[in-house]
Amino acid sequence: KLKHLNLALNHFSGPIPEDIGLISGLQRIDLLTNSLEGPIPSSIGQLRELKHLDLRENSLNSSIPSELGLCTNLTYLALASNFLSGELPLSFSKLTKIGELGLSGNSFTGPLLPSLVSNWTEMVSLQLQNNSFSGNIPAEIGLLTKLNVLFLFQNKFTASIPSEIGNLKDLTDLDLSGNQLSGPIPITLWSLTNLHSLQLFNNNLTGTIPPEIGNMMSLATFDVNTNQLHGELPKNISLLSSLESFSVFTNELSGDVPSDFGKHSPNLVYVSFSNNSFSGELPQELCSGFALQNLTVNGNNFIGSLPACLRNCSGLSRVRFDGNQFTGNITNAFGVHPSLEFIALSDNQFVGTLSPQWAECKNISSMSMARNRISGQIPPELGQMTQLQSLSLEANDFIGQIPDELGNLSMLFSLKLSGNHLAGSIPKSVGKLTKLELLDLSDNNFTGAIPIDSGTFDSLTSLNLSHNKLSGNIPAEIGNLELRYLLDLSSNFLTGEIPSNLAKLTQLEVLNVSNNHLSGSIPSAFATMRSLNSFDFSYNNLTGPVPTGGIFQKAPANAFVGNSGLCGASEGLSACSSSGKKSNKNNNKILIGVFVPVCGLLVIATVIALILIFRKKPKLLDDETKSSKSESFDSSIWEREVKFTFGEIVKATEDFDEKYCIGKGGFGRVYKAELISGQIVAVKRLNVSNSSDIPAINRQSFENEIKTLTHVRHRNIIRLFGFCSRRGSMFLVYEYLERGSLGKALYGVEGDDELGWGTRVKIVQGLAHALSYLHNDCSPPVVHRDVSVNNVLLECDFEPRLADFGTAKLLSSDSTSWTNVAGSYGYMAPELAFTMRVTDKSDVYSFGVVALEIMMGRHPREMLESLLESSKPLKDNTELLLKDVLDQRLEPPTGELAEAVVFVVTIALACTRAQPESRPTMRYVAQELSARTQPYLSEPFGALTINKLTGHQK
Ligand SMILES: *[C@@H]1O[C@H](CO)[C@@H](O)[C@H](O)[C@H]1NC(C)=O
Ligand SMILES: *[C@@H]1O[C@H](CO)[C@@H](O)[C@H](O)[C@H]1NC(C)=O
Ligand SMILES: *[C@@H]1O[C@H](CO)[C@@H](O)[C@H](O)[C@H]1NC(C)=O
């Protein structure tokens, strides 16, 4: 006799029992948000009285049983967010009473058949988004005259939008974005005067935006970004008084924006004209309501100065004017904008100075003003912009010194000041920026020594100091940094020898020390720097033989010219003879001269260190063990099966002594600790000098996430035993894996032959499963935010284990989804540079980069950059062959392995698409990689091009 079965929001698992069909009086079933698996039982078709069926957010799979169409009384059917697939059953034509149909977030395929649609005349809300429906949108959609909501976004619908859509007079929300719709927007659509939200972005729509848009007086959201619309914006677009959000970026629109745009739209919050060919001045009344939060007009031909009303938009959060021909003085163009997070003024002709008032925009995380004619000094007040992560002021006319205060920008990740007239020495405080990954001070007048010693520039991955007047030696400590991309010290006055310690930079790609006064020989250890694809030692005073083997086998032309004392087989050098020996003798003398004093120092240092250890340490340890008892609250979430205290970890690492350090990165150092039980764990200590640096709410959500993660048991996710905070630092305790990181395996000295193609494919698969699990099976879902080769660890059998989740979240400045740059340079999705909206799709991008890096044996930066330039085919690269892109250290794969490799690269390229919406989900990727349902090689392996794999075949 049961009429209503409601078990929603529980943790029920397993299949829905077939017996459910026996409860024949059921009118309503609510099983949403459980973990139910398997197919929808066909016996549901026996429930002839059923009106309401809600199975959302489970793990149901297979296709919809056609028997469901027998429930002809259904008015509400919600199957969203499952793993359902297949086509809609033809029996759905019998659901003539259906008012709401929600199938979003599944893998449905096939067309939306007219024979179904034409019977759904009671439909109020039709939501089919995020599936793989294809074919055209049937004209019969025009029969659903009661529709309020029509969501077909993120599918594969093609052809043009049927003009019958104009019959849906009650429509308030229409979203067809993310399909392959083409042709013009039907003129009838503009008569839907009740529309509140119209979203057609990411299609191939052509034609213009007609003056009829002026009739849509209820329109609040208008988004047609990323289509091929052309022509001018109609004048009466300014009449849309309800408008809140107006987005036309990435089209082919031109002409002036109507000069009264914004005048009658006081609620305008979001405006984007970016990436079109607009010209003329920006409307001066654009922000007449002062509500504007997001204004992006980058990539047009706008001229003139900035609208004066901007100064008073105190709610501004994102502003982009970059890449236009704006002029005018920017000194006072902005006011105090406490919510401003992102501002880009680069590539214009602005003049004026950098106002100290920027210090009051406390939330700016990215500020770029490169390539203008801004002058004056860099105000020391910028040091108060504590959220700043990226500062780009290159190619302007700045003078004076770098203010010491910039050393207070503890979140700073990228600092570019090249191409100015800055002078003086580089302040030591810059070296204390523990998150700084990219530093470019090239092309200035800096003098003095390179300020690098131990404990500075902990996270630096790219360093450019070229074209300055720096003197002194190259500090050997540079070899201890984490440099991966660039080390350019060229065109300075550096002297002394090149330290052989630099050979430790095994992930470095470009090394340039040319045009200095360096002497001595080129250290032979450099032969093992196998990531180097460009190096330049030219125009120095180097002597002796050029080392042979390794990277020196394919030395770039002219890498050694201008060193009269160098000899060897390379181009432009004389063959080595007796002169080589002479310089060896000199070296011996130098060696003795250096060795004796260094040994003396070493003895003294050891004695001091021993005294310190024996005097201080035991006491410290005791204190720590004691205090760890009193602070037991913090350690309360240590995993039950692994018992240990913080004191024990302090003891095991001798109070976090460097010798137990097994890795370091932007967020802190990792130590290896052997517990009394014999168990070995990895302890990550996070660089948060003061826990008040972390907003309380971040900390709370971090702790919640960590609690979730301590319960995660997944083969490809590292076990997290627990965490605690002490002495203002946070400590995370993980399972320890002997083999270390994927980065080490890819770039380390050993392990070459072991990382064969089969192993690499396995690693990619495991990583995909780990991310799919975090995104889809954790509740709440976890976005990793920092997927890189260094955050994937390997077990003895090379099974990958994802590590370091949660950390990035803690350190982002904001707990909402609008977050700041967190993640590793080179792995971050391009949209994070301008939207900062971290979603699971940013993880998908990073995954794609890592997958390509695994297959290529080097970072895919260049290839991705050229693919991103335009999402169009690689012009100069039509010939780029897959076989040339793959890791050349291995024999090309053959047979099934070749197919697997092609498949991985294809999926990885899809994951790195510029538009987040067009990247697949991790769930899809993981399933595809395991099932490999895609067609096999259609042409010989050796002939496959990258364009073919990106689907941009000519
Ligand atoms: C559907 O789910 C069940 C239970 O999780 C599983 O055993 C089965 O293999 C899945 N079927 C398909 C086609 O994925
Ligand atoms: C190294 O730097 C010099 C001067 O800065 C430059 O001319 C040269 O092209 C650079 N070498 C390489 C290989 O990029
Ligand atoms: C180059 O080295 C020689 C000795 O090795 C020295 O005499 C000479 O002054 C050096 N030249 C420069 C420009 O440093």
PDB file of C-alpha atoms in Angstrom, residues 5-200:
ATOM      1  CA  LEU A   5       9.104   5.764  -0.818  1.00  0.00           C
ATOM      2  CA  ASN A   6      11.632   8.284   0.389  1.00  0.00           C
ATOM      3  CA  LEU A   7      15.177   7.137   1.209  1.00  0.00           C
ATOM      4  CA  ALA A   8      16.887  10.193  -0.217  1.00  0.00           C
ATOM      5  CA  LEU A   9      20.248  11.476   1.007  1.00  0.00           C
ATOM      6  CA  ASN A  10      21.569   8.321   2.605  1.00  0.00           C
ATOM      7  CA  HIS A  11      24.428   5.986   1.847  1.00  0.00           C
ATOM      8  CA  PHE A  12      22.527   3.075   0.364  1.00  0.00           C
ATOM      9  CA  SER A  13      24.544   1.096  -2.116  1.00  0.00           C
ATOM     10  CA  GLY A  14      24.065  -1.901  -4.377  1.00  0.00           C
ATOM     11  CA  PRO A  15      21.363  -2.263  -6.977  1.00  0.00           C
ATOM     12  CA  ILE A  16      17.746  -1.127  -6.784  1.00  0.00           C
ATOM     13  CA  PRO A  17      15.917  -4.428  -6.158  1.00  0.00           C
ATOM     14  CA  GLU A  18      13.744  -5.763  -8.970  1.00  0.00           C
ATOM     15  CA  ASP A  19      11.054  -6.310  -6.352  1.00  0.00           C
ATOM     16  CA  ILE A  20      10.346  -2.618  -6.300  1.00  0.00           C
ATOM     17  CA  GLY A  21       7.924  -3.372  -9.143  1.00  0.00           C
ATOM     18  CA  LEU A  22       5.707  -5.240  -6.644  1.00  0.00           C
ATOM     19  CA  ILE A  23       4.786  -2.111  -4.666  1.00  0.00           C
ATOM     20  CA  SER A  24       2.125  -1.462  -7.193  1.00  0.00           C
ATOM     21  CA  GLY A  25       0.516   1.545  -5.500  1.00  0.00           C
ATOM     22  CA  LEU A  26       3.722   3.614  -5.477  1.00  0.00           C
ATOM     23  CA  GLN A  27       3.169   7.127  -6.698  1.00  0.00           C
ATOM     24  CA  ARG A  28       6.427   8.680  -5.683  1.00  0.00           C
ATOM     25  CA  ILE A  29      10.005   7.396  -5.304  1.00  0.00           C
ATOM     26  CA  ASP A  30      12.824   9.530  -3.900  1.00  0.00           C
ATOM     27  CA  LEU A  31      16.159   7.712  -3.890  1.00  0.00           C
ATOM     28  CA  LEU A  32      18.293  10.673  -4.853  1.00  0.00           C
ATOM     29  CA  THR A  33      21.819  11.071  -3.514  1.00  0.00           C
ATOM     30  CA  ASN A  34      22.749   7.576  -2.466  1.00  0.00           C
ATOM     31  CA  SER A  35      25.316   5.187  -3.913  1.00  0.00           C
ATOM     32  CA  LEU A  36      22.987   2.912  -5.810  1.00  0.00           C
ATOM     33  CA  GLU A  37      24.593   0.949  -8.640  1.00  0.00           C
ATOM     34  CA  GLY A  38      23.647  -1.173 -11.596  1.00  0.00           C
ATOM     35  CA  PRO A  39      20.774  -0.650 -14.003  1.00  0.00           C
ATOM     36  CA  ILE A  40      17.351   0.868 -13.371  1.00  0.00           C
ATOM     37  CA  PRO A  41      15.209  -2.267 -12.854  1.00  0.00           C
ATOM     38  CA  SER A  42      12.783  -2.827 -15.690  1.00  0.00           C
ATOM     39  CA  SER A  43      10.129  -3.805 -13.136  1.00  0.00           C
ATOM     40  CA  ILE A  44       9.634  -0.096 -12.453  1.00  0.00           C
ATOM     41  CA  GLY A  45       7.479  -0.250 -15.572  1.00  0.00           C
ATOM     42  CA  GLN A  46       4.871  -2.092 -13.465  1.00  0.00           C
ATOM     43  CA  LEU A  47       4.316   0.974 -11.281  1.00  0.00           C
ATOM     44  CA  ARG A  48       1.517   2.379 -13.359  1.00  0.00           C
ATOM     45  CA  GLU A  49       0.550   4.992 -10.757  1.00  0.00           C
ATOM     46  CA  LEU A  50       4.037   6.424 -10.503  1.00  0.00           C
ATOM     47  CA  LYS A  51       4.080  10.178 -10.943  1.00  0.00           C
ATOM     48  CA  HIS A  52       7.396  11.183  -9.472  1.00  0.00           C
ATOM     49  CA  LEU A  53      10.671   9.315  -9.814  1.00  0.00           C
ATOM     50  CA  ASP A  54      13.862  10.883  -8.496  1.00  0.00           C
ATOM     51  CA  LEU A  55      17.066   8.812  -8.813  1.00  0.00           C
ATOM     52  CA  ARG A  56      19.522  11.712  -9.162  1.00  0.00           C
ATOM     53  CA  GLU A  57      23.107  11.449  -7.939  1.00  0.00           C
ATOM     54  CA  ASN A  58      23.659   7.751  -7.740  1.00  0.00           C
ATOM     55  CA  SER A  59      25.934   5.422  -9.701  1.00  0.00           C
ATOM     56  CA  LEU A  60      23.290   3.808 -11.840  1.00  0.00           C
ATOM     57  CA  ASN A  61      24.512   2.538 -15.205  1.00  0.00           C
ATOM     58  CA  SER A  62      23.365   0.874 -18.449  1.00  0.00           C
ATOM     59  CA  SER A  63      20.596   2.317 -20.557  1.00  0.00           C
ATOM     60  CA  ILE A  64      17.097   3.320 -19.492  1.00  0.00           C
ATOM     61  CA  PRO A  65      14.795   0.249 -19.623  1.00  0.00           C
ATOM     62  CA  SER A  66      12.105   0.807 -22.217  1.00  0.00           C
ATOM     63  CA  GLU A  67       9.555  -0.372 -19.618  1.00  0.00           C
ATOM     64  CA  LEU A  68       9.928   3.010 -17.905  1.00  0.00           C
ATOM     65  CA  GLY A  69       7.828   4.389 -20.749  1.00  0.00           C
ATOM     66  CA  LEU A  70       4.924   2.340 -19.366  1.00  0.00           C
ATOM     67  CA  CYS A  71       4.722   4.670 -16.357  1.00  0.00           C
ATOM     68  CA  THR A  72       2.481   6.950 -18.344  1.00  0.00           C
ATOM     69  CA  ASN A  73       1.433   8.963 -15.311  1.00  0.00           C
ATOM     70  CA  LEU A  74       4.940  10.275 -14.755  1.00  0.00           C
ATOM     71  CA  THR A  75       5.029  14.031 -14.424  1.00  0.00           C
ATOM     72  CA  TYR A  76       8.492  14.247 -12.884  1.00  0.00           C
ATOM     73  CA  LEU A  77      11.465  12.136 -13.897  1.00  0.00           C
ATOM     74  CA  ALA A  78      14.954  12.986 -12.595  1.00  0.00           C
ATOM     75  CA  LEU A  79      17.914  10.764 -13.474  1.00  0.00           C
ATOM     76  CA  ALA A  80      20.645  13.411 -13.455  1.00  0.00           C
ATOM     77  CA  SER A  81      24.225  12.647 -12.366  1.00  0.00           C
ATOM     78  CA  ASN A  82      24.418   8.918 -12.872  1.00  0.00           C
ATOM     79  CA  PHE A  83      26.390   6.783 -15.305  1.00  0.00           C
ATOM     80  CA  LEU A  84      23.462   6.080 -17.577  1.00  0.00           C
ATOM     81  CA  SER A  85      24.092   5.647 -21.281  1.00  0.00           C
ATOM     82  CA  GLY A  86      22.445   4.613 -24.524  1.00  0.00           C
ATOM     83  CA  GLU A  87      19.663   6.329 -26.414  1.00  0.00           C
ATOM     84  CA  LEU A  88      16.338   7.464 -25.014  1.00  0.00           C
ATOM     85  CA  PRO A  89      13.825   4.592 -25.332  1.00  0.00           C
ATOM     86  CA  LEU A  90      11.168   5.071 -28.000  1.00  0.00           C
ATOM     87  CA  SER A  91       8.608   4.241 -25.314  1.00  0.00           C
ATOM     88  CA  PHE A  92       9.206   7.724 -23.841  1.00  0.00           C
ATOM     89  CA  SER A  93       6.754   8.934 -26.478  1.00  0.00           C
ATOM     90  CA  LYS A  94       4.059   7.623 -24.117  1.00  0.00           C
ATOM     91  CA  LEU A  95       5.055   9.996 -21.307  1.00  0.00           C
ATOM     92  CA  THR A  96       2.453  12.500 -22.392  1.00  0.00           C
ATOM     93  CA  LYS A  97       2.003  13.996 -18.916  1.00  0.00           C
ATOM     94  CA  ILE A  98       5.655  14.626 -18.269  1.00  0.00           C
ATOM     95  CA  GLY A  99       6.260  18.134 -16.974  1.00  0.00           C
ATOM     96  CA  GLU A 100       9.874  17.921 -15.819  1.00  0.00           C
ATOM     97  CA  LEU A 101      12.511  15.703 -17.352  1.00  0.00           C
ATOM     98  CA  GLY A 102      16.056  15.932 -15.986  1.00  0.00           C
ATOM     99  CA  LEU A 103      18.699  13.669 -17.504  1.00  0.00           C
ATOM    100  CA  SER A 104      21.777  15.880 -17.178  1.00  0.00           C
ATOM    101  CA  GLY A 105      25.227  14.587 -16.335  1.00  0.00           C
ATOM    102  CA  ASN A 106      25.030  11.110 -17.838  1.00  0.00           C
ATOM    103  CA  SER A 107      26.434   9.624 -21.038  1.00  0.00           C
ATOM    104  CA  PHE A 108      23.296   9.488 -23.136  1.00  0.00           C
ATOM    105  CA  THR A 109      23.803   9.405 -26.884  1.00  0.00           C
ATOM    106  CA  GLY A 110      21.715   9.473 -30.020  1.00  0.00           C
ATOM    107  CA  PRO A 111      19.256  12.027 -31.341  1.00  0.00           C
ATOM    108  CA  LEU A 112      16.369  13.770 -29.668  1.00  0.00           C
ATOM    109  CA  LEU A 113      13.674  12.176 -31.810  1.00  0.00           C
ATOM    110  CA  PRO A 114      10.720  14.254 -33.066  1.00  0.00           C
ATOM    111  CA  SER A 115       8.455  11.275 -32.256  1.00  0.00           C
ATOM    112  CA  LEU A 116       9.325  11.688 -28.557  1.00  0.00           C
ATOM    113  CA  VAL A 117       9.424  15.461 -28.316  1.00  0.00           C
ATOM    114  CA  SER A 118       6.118  15.974 -30.094  1.00  0.00           C
ATOM    115  CA  ASN A 119       4.310  14.079 -27.304  1.00  0.00           C
ATOM    116  CA  TRP A 120       5.781  16.054 -24.412  1.00  0.00           C
ATOM    117  CA  THR A 121       3.398  18.967 -24.722  1.00  0.00           C
ATOM    118  CA  GLU A 122       3.017  19.351 -20.934  1.00  0.00           C
ATOM    119  CA  MET A 123       6.749  19.862 -20.488  1.00  0.00           C
ATOM    120  CA  VAL A 124       7.741  22.816 -18.324  1.00  0.00           C
ATOM    121  CA  SER A 125      11.396  22.004 -17.781  1.00  0.00           C
ATOM    122  CA  LEU A 126      13.571  19.926 -20.115  1.00  0.00           C
ATOM    123  CA  GLN A 127      17.150  19.478 -18.949  1.00  0.00           C
ATOM    124  CA  LEU A 128      19.373  17.249 -21.078  1.00  0.00           C
ATOM    125  CA  GLN A 129      22.672  19.092 -20.512  1.00  0.00           C
ATOM    126  CA  ASN A 130      26.037  17.409 -20.085  1.00  0.00           C
ATOM    127  CA  ASN A 131      25.443  14.319 -22.174  1.00  0.00           C
ATOM    128  CA  SER A 132      26.407  13.285 -25.693  1.00  0.00           C
ATOM    129  CA  PHE A 133      23.113  13.765 -27.471  1.00  0.00           C
ATOM    130  CA  SER A 134      23.642  14.441 -31.156  1.00  0.00           C
ATOM    131  CA  GLY A 135      21.789  15.302 -34.337  1.00  0.00           C
ATOM    132  CA  ASN A 136      19.764  18.447 -34.794  1.00  0.00           C
ATOM    133  CA  ILE A 137      17.396  20.087 -32.338  1.00  0.00           C
ATOM    134  CA  PRO A 138      14.030  18.940 -33.795  1.00  0.00           C
ATOM    135  CA  ALA A 139      11.618  21.562 -35.047  1.00  0.00           C
ATOM    136  CA  GLU A 140       8.967  19.812 -32.922  1.00  0.00           C
ATOM    137  CA  ILE A 141      10.539  21.486 -29.889  1.00  0.00           C
ATOM    138  CA  GLY A 142       8.260  24.378 -30.896  1.00  0.00           C
ATOM    139  CA  LEU A 143       5.258  22.285 -29.763  1.00  0.00           C
ATOM    140  CA  LEU A 144       6.339  22.425 -26.102  1.00  0.00           C
ATOM    141  CA  THR A 145       4.644  25.744 -25.565  1.00  0.00           C
ATOM    142  CA  LYS A 146       4.593  25.431 -21.769  1.00  0.00           C
ATOM    143  CA  LEU A 147       8.354  25.272 -21.500  1.00  0.00           C
ATOM    144  CA  ASN A 148       9.995  27.620 -19.019  1.00  0.00           C
ATOM    145  CA  VAL A 149      13.413  26.028 -18.975  1.00  0.00           C
ATOM    146  CA  LEU A 150      15.235  24.457 -21.907  1.00  0.00           C
ATOM    147  CA  PHE A 151      18.769  23.277 -21.186  1.00  0.00           C
ATOM    148  CA  LEU A 152      20.532  21.382 -23.946  1.00  0.00           C
ATOM    149  CA  PHE A 153      24.036  22.661 -23.221  1.00  0.00           C
ATOM    150  CA  GLN A 154      27.187  20.520 -23.419  1.00  0.00           C
ATOM    151  CA  ASN A 155      26.010  17.968 -25.925  1.00  0.00           C
ATOM    152  CA  LYS A 156      26.845  17.315 -29.543  1.00  0.00           C
ATOM    153  CA  PHE A 157      23.842  18.917 -31.209  1.00  0.00           C
ATOM    154  CA  THR A 158      24.561  20.126 -34.734  1.00  0.00           C
ATOM    155  CA  ALA A 159      22.875  22.106 -37.519  1.00  0.00           C
ATOM    156  CA  SER A 160      21.042  25.346 -36.888  1.00  0.00           C
ATOM    157  CA  ILE A 161      18.674  26.375 -34.108  1.00  0.00           C
ATOM    158  CA  PRO A 162      15.108  25.698 -35.411  1.00  0.00           C
ATOM    159  CA  SER A 163      13.090  28.851 -35.901  1.00  0.00           C
ATOM    160  CA  GLU A 164      10.146  27.108 -34.170  1.00  0.00           C
ATOM    161  CA  ILE A 165      11.929  27.879 -30.911  1.00  0.00           C
ATOM    162  CA  GLY A 166      10.254  31.279 -31.269  1.00  0.00           C
ATOM    163  CA  ASN A 167       6.915  29.613 -30.302  1.00  0.00           C
ATOM    164  CA  LEU A 168       8.093  29.014 -26.748  1.00  0.00           C
ATOM    165  CA  LYS A 169       6.682  32.278 -25.441  1.00  0.00           C
ATOM    166  CA  ASP A 170       6.911  31.283 -21.765  1.00  0.00           C
ATOM    167  CA  LEU A 171      10.567  30.435 -21.944  1.00  0.00           C
ATOM    168  CA  THR A 172      12.593  32.147 -19.221  1.00  0.00           C
ATOM    169  CA  ASP A 173      15.876  30.230 -19.418  1.00  0.00           C
ATOM    170  CA  LEU A 174      17.408  28.994 -22.652  1.00  0.00           C
ATOM    171  CA  ASP A 175      20.859  27.454 -22.659  1.00  0.00           C
ATOM    172  CA  LEU A 176      22.171  25.764 -25.819  1.00  0.00           C
ATOM    173  CA  SER A 177      25.841  26.456 -25.131  1.00  0.00           C
ATOM    174  CA  GLY A 178      28.651  23.997 -25.754  1.00  0.00           C
ATOM    175  CA  ASN A 179      27.245  22.276 -28.833  1.00  0.00           C
ATOM    176  CA  GLN A 180      28.175  22.432 -32.500  1.00  0.00           C
ATOM    177  CA  LEU A 181      25.265  24.585 -33.582  1.00  0.00           C
ATOM    178  CA  SER A 182      25.820  26.627 -36.710  1.00  0.00           C
ATOM    179  CA  GLY A 183      24.060  29.130 -38.908  1.00  0.00           C
ATOM    180  CA  PRO A 184      22.498  32.363 -37.733  1.00  0.00           C
ATOM    181  CA  ILE A 185      20.440  32.755 -34.577  1.00  0.00           C
ATOM    182  CA  PRO A 186      16.795  32.529 -35.884  1.00  0.00           C
ATOM    183  CA  ILE A 187      15.120  35.909 -35.946  1.00  0.00           C
ATOM    184  CA  THR A 188      12.112  34.413 -34.107  1.00  0.00           C
ATOM    185  CA  LEU A 189      14.251  33.808 -31.045  1.00  0.00           C
ATOM    186  CA  TRP A 190      14.546  37.539 -30.404  1.00  0.00           C
ATOM    187  CA  SER A 191      10.769  37.704 -29.825  1.00  0.00           C
ATOM    188  CA  LEU A 192      10.984  35.606 -26.643  1.00  0.00           C
ATOM    189  CA  THR A 193      10.347  38.613 -24.457  1.00  0.00           C
ATOM    190  CA  ASN A 194      10.111  36.629 -21.218  1.00  0.00           C
ATOM    191  CA  LEU A 195      13.646  35.363 -21.508  1.00  0.00           C
ATOM    192  CA  HIS A 196      15.662  36.105 -18.449  1.00  0.00           C
ATOM    193  CA  SER A 197      18.732  34.167 -19.447  1.00  0.00           C
ATOM    194  CA  LEU A 198      19.959  33.438 -22.979  1.00  0.00           C
ATOM    195  CA  GLN A 199      23.152  31.412 -23.298  1.00  0.00           C
ATOM    196  CA  LEU A 200      24.395  30.298 -26.693  1.00  0.00           C
TER     197      LEU A 200
END
